[in-house]
Coordinates of C-alpha atoms in Angstrom, one line a residue:
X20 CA 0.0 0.0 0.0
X21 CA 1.5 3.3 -1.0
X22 CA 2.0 6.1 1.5
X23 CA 0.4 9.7 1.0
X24 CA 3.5 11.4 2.0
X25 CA 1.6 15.0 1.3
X26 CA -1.2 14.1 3.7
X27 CA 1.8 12.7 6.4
X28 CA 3.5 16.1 6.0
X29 CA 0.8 17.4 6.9
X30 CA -0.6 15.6 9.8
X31 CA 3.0 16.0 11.5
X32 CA 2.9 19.9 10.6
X33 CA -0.3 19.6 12.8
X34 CA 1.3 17.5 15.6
X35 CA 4.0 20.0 15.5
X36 CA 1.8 22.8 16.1
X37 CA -0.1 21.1 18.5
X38 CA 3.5 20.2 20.3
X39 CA 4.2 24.3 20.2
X40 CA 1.4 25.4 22.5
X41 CA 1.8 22.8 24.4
X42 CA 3.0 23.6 27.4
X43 CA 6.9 22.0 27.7
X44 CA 5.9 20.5 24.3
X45 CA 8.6 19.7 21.5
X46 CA 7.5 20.0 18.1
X47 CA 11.3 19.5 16.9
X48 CA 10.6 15.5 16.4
X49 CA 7.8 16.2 14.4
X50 CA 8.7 19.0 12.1
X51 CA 11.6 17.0 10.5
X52 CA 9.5 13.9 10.1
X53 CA 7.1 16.6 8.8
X54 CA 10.2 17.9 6.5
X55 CA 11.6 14.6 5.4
X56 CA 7.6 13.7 4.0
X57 CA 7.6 16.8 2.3
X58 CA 10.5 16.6 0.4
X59 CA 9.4 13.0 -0.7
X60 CA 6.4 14.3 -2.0
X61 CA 8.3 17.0 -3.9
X62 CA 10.7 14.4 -5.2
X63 CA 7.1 12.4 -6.3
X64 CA 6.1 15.4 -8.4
X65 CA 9.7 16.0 -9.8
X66 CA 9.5 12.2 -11.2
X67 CA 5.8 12.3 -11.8
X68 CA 6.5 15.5 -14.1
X69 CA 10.0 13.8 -15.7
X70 CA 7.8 11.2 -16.9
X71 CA 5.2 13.5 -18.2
X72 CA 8.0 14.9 -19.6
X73 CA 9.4 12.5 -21.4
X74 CA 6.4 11.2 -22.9
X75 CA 5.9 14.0 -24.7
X76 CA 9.0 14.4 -25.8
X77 CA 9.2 10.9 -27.0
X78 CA 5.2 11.6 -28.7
X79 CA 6.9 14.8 -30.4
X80 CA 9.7 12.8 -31.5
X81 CA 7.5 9.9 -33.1
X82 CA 5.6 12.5 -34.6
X83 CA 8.3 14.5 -36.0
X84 CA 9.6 11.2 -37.9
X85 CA 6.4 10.5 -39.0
X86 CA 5.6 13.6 -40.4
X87 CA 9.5 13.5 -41.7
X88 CA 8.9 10.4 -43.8
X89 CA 5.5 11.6 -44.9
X90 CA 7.2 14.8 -46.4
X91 CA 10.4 13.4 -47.7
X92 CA 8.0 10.8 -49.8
X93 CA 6.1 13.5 -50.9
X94 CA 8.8 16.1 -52.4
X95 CA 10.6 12.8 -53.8
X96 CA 7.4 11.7 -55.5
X97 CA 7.1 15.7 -57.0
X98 CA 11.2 15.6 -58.0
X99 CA 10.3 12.5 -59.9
X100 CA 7.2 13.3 -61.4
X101 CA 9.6 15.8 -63.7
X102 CA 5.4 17.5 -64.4
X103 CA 6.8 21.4 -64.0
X104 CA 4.6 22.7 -61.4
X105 CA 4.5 19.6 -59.5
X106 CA 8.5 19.0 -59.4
X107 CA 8.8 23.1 -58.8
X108 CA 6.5 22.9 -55.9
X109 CA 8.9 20.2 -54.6
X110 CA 11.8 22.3 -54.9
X111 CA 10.0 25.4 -53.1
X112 CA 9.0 23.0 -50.0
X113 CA 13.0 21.5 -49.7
X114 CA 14.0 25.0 -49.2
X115 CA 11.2 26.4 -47.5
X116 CA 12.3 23.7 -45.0
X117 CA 16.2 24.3 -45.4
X118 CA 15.2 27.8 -44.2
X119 CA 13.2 26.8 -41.1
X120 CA 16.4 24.5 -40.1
X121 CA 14.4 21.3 -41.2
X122 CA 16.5 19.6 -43.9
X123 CA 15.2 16.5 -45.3
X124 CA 17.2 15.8 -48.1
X125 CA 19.2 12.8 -47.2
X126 CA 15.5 11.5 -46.6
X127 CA 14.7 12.8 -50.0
X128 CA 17.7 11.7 -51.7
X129 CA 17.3 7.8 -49.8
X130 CA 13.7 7.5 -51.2
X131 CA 14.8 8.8 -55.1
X132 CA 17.7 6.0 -54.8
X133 CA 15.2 3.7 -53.6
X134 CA 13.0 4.1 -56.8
X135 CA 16.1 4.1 -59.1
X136 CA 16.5 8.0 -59.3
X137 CA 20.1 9.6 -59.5
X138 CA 18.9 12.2 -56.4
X139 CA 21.3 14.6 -58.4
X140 CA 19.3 14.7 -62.1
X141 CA 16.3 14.7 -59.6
X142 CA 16.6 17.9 -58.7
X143 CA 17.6 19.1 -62.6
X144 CA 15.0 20.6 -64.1
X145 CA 12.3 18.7 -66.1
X146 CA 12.4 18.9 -69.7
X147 CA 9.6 21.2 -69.6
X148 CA 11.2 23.7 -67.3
X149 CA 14.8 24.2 -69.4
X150 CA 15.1 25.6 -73.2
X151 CA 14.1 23.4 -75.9
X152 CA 17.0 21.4 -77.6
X153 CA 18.5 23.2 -80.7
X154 CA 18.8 20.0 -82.6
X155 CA 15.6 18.5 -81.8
X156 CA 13.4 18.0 -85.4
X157 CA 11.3 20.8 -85.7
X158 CA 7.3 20.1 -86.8
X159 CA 6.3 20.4 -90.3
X160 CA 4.4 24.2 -90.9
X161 CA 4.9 23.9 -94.4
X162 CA 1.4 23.2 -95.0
X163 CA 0.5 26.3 -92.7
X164 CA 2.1 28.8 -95.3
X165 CA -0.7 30.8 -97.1
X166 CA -0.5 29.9 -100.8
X167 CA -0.1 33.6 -101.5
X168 CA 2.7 34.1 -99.0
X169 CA 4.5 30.8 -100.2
X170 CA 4.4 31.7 -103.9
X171 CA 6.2 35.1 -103.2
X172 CA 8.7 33.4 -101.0
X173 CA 9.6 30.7 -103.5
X174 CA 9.4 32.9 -106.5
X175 CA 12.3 35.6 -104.3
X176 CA 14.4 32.7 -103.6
X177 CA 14.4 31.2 -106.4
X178 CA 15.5 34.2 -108.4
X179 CA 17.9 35.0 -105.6
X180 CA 19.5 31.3 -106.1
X181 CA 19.8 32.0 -109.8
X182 CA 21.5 35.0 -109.4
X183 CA 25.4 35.8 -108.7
X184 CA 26.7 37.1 -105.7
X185 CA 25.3 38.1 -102.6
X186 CA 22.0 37.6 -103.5
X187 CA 22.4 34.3 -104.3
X188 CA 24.5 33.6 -100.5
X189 CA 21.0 35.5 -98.7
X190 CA 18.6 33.1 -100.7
X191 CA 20.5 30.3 -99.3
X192 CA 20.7 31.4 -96.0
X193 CA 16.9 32.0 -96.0
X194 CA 16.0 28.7 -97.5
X195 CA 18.1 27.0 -94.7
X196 CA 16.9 29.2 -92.1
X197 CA 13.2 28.3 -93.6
X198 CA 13.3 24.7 -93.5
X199 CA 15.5 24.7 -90.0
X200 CA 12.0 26.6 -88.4
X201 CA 10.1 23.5 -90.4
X202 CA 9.0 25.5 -93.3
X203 CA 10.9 23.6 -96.2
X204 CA 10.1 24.9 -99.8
X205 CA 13.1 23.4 -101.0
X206 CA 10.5 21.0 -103.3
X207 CA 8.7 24.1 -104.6
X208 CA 11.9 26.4 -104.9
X209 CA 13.4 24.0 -107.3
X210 CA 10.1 23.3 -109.2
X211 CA 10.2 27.4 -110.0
X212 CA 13.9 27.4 -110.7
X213 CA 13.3 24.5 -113.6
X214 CA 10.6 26.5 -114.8
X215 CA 12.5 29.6 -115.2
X216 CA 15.4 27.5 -116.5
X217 CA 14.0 25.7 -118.6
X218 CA 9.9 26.3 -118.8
X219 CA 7.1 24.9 -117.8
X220 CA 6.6 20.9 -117.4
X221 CA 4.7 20.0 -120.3
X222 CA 3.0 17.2 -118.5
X223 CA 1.5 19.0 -116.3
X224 CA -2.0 20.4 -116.1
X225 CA -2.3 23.8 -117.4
X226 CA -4.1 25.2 -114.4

């Protein structure tokens, strides 16, 4: 059976008194039994709150690792995505956390190695975040040129090609620079310089 030291304290604080105006009474005896309870039942609340304590501190810890994995997983999954927002929103939360002395990227970089990531090229910009590659085939617009417009251009360069001289350098540099930005007349330019050469096809349709 455990022992209310409190309530002992004080029931030998109150022998104590009683012992003081008492006449020839000695409250000495009692007041250091009365001392010695007390400071067991101060020592009982120290502990009591040392445990309290550490409970939460171990509660705070398991949450903070919890809430550490959860994250980690969560900015990897965004890195990896390589979708532009998506990874960029990623990237804002790693040092958003950096700056509020929470750095998670050895979590970060363990979960990208775990799916087969290089955590460096992770953190690289998508392909949809960096400039588009200069020697990547460019789409097809020929068909978007306006008759009109593409009969003026192919009649200018091919007169340019026939010519001597400057001329003739520009018209090459524009029919480069054309099909490089996917507009290639090369077909049509060569059909116009055979019929200035050398006439019309006679095989062909006279309309």
């Amino acid at each position: 059976m455990s022992t209310d030291h409190r309530a002992k304290a004080e029931e030998l604080l109150a022998v104590a008194a009683k012992e003081h105006v008492r006449p020839g009474g000695d409250p000495t005896r009692a007041l250091t039994a009365a001392q010695v309870y007390a400071t067991l039942t101060r020592n009982e609340e120290h502990a009591a709150t040392t445990a309290d304590l550490r409970d939460v501190i171990t509660l705070l810890r398991r949450r903070e690792y919890a809430t550490r994995e959860a994250v980690s997983q969560h900015v990897a999954k965004a890195l990896a995505s390589r979708e532009k927002d998506r990874w960029r929103a990623g990237l804002d939360l790693t040092k958003a956390l950096d700056e509020a002395d929470c750095n998670i990227d050895n979590l970060v970089d363990a979960r990208l190695s775990d799916d087969g990531w290089d955590p460096r090229s992770a953190y690289k910009a998508p392909a949809s975040a960096v400039p588009a590659d200069p020697w990547a085939a460019k789409p097809d617009i020929t068909a978007e040129i306006p008759e009109p417009v593409r009969r003026v251009l192919v009649d200018y360069l091919a007169a340019a090609l026939l010519s001597k001289g400057d001329a003739q350098g520009v018209g090459q540099t524009i029919t480069f620079a054309l099909k490089h930005a996917g507009a290639n007349l090369a077909s049509d330019i060569e059909k116009r310089i055979s019929e200035l050469t050398l006439g019309a096809d006679p095989s062909e349709p006279p309309f």
